[in-house]
């Protein structure tokens, strides 16, 4: 499994074989608070980098989740429908949202690494 | 983050930060939206035990002078003159066109009335009330006072050992002046969660002492997030969202707050509209709404029926006690019956929902002194 990269909009992405797994960062889940509902994209949908593809609802607000890279939605984490709290309890693991077949796997490497993202999050973005 | 610098703080700001409160701007104040436990845990702590809320941002004022009760009736349709000493009541501050300027609580302290109004409206309220008062009656804002809400079935057992007076004997909407943790306090048995509980008014300088004593007694700190989900499950309207200067007491389903004598005399501001709507029915009504599934429908969500818009959600979110989304909003009166199926338009999709009676979670107020609720 490759290194995890992060988008400015707080999604993480990690190449796992042919597809890239996407979720939201620990910083993001903490800022959202208790997640109660996740609206996942349709499998097969073609998405552009930065496109709003999912919605995560906490007790107090709804927030968009953006595709960190361009590609095609390959799978969604159906377990989140019944157990959206996984986004809070294990954001970087069981709380993943969807996988993308990248248009260009090289796009992942252009995103922030963990250290750069930590500085980005700490700066209050 | 920078904009929190211009916000006012309550006397408990230091305590909130010390125990991990996440501060947000609300009605001009830096207030905790949640603590590390999170909104759902704070909500459930209130339903199961007791939660402590800082509501010091709310407006507090005394109404002093001969005839204060009659004077207040100039701006509210509630029965104030018959409000007994030691009792509190919910009331509406009305405008001339029958809209609601604010909703507030009024307590009779014997020699004066004591008001608690919404933070976002306090300047306007005090101005409106003050302008309506006759010579000899005055409104005295009390920004020197803090206000705590201790809410939940465990509240009485936590407060009783700290209070000199007999808080256990207080009925719902009862009022007692008694020291708490050695600090002189004005205690009312009321709140905004649907649970039994107390609101405790104290001098600002004593607020931290009382709050720490209640936390040490086992109360869970709770923020604005849980306050909102609790009041929503309890079916209680929030000023600025569910009621405002365009909504009437009839539309807002708050006619219980109109005094019987007042509804004979029709001697209050906006009486013409209220009377007309009571006679002929209002155009729209505030109702409870339960969406199917788990997806919340937020404020301003369109409510549709058969492809036509019939109303709008005014408050909506997730109800942790129901483990389901809950909402309230206004619909055309013809469609306001309990059980009516409707659709909520969320991000372009129609979510099936139905109108449901409120409260969604039954109120557990202490109706009779000494009896177990």
PDB file of C-alpha atoms in Angstrom, chain B residues 1-9 17 22-26 28-31:
ATOM      1  CA  UNK B   1     -10.805  31.926  14.384  1.00  0.00           C
ATOM      2  CA  UNK B   2      -9.895  35.617  14.224  1.00  0.00           C
ATOM      3  CA  UNK B   3     -13.525  36.694  14.413  1.00  0.00           C
ATOM      4  CA  UNK B   4     -13.951  35.162  17.872  1.00  0.00           C
ATOM      5  CA  UNK B   5     -11.718  37.986  19.143  1.00  0.00           C
ATOM      6  CA  UNK B   6     -14.504  40.522  18.775  1.00  0.00           C
ATOM      7  CA  UNK B   7     -16.984  38.330  20.641  1.00  0.00           C
ATOM      8  CA  UNK B   8     -18.204  38.927  24.162  1.00  0.00           C
ATOM      9  CA  UNK B   9     -17.453  36.330  26.803  1.00  0.00           C
ATOM     10  CA  UNK B  17     -11.598  26.588  27.708  1.00  0.00           C
ATOM     11  CA  UNK B  22     -15.045  24.304  21.424  1.00  0.00           C
ATOM     12  CA  UNK B  23     -15.915  27.964  21.236  1.00  0.00           C
ATOM     13  CA  UNK B  24     -18.037  29.426  18.450  1.00  0.00           C
ATOM     14  CA  UNK B  25     -19.725  32.751  17.895  1.00  0.00           C
ATOM     15  CA  UNK B  26     -23.391  32.828  18.895  1.00  0.00           C
ATOM     16  CA  UNK B  28     -22.280  38.001  19.688  1.00  0.00           C
ATOM     17  CA  UNK B  29     -20.814  35.739  22.379  1.00  0.00           C
ATOM     18  CA  UNK B  30     -18.055  33.142  22.320  1.00  0.00           C
ATOM     19  CA  UNK B  31     -19.943  30.060  23.494  1.00  0.00           C
TER      20      UNK B  31
END
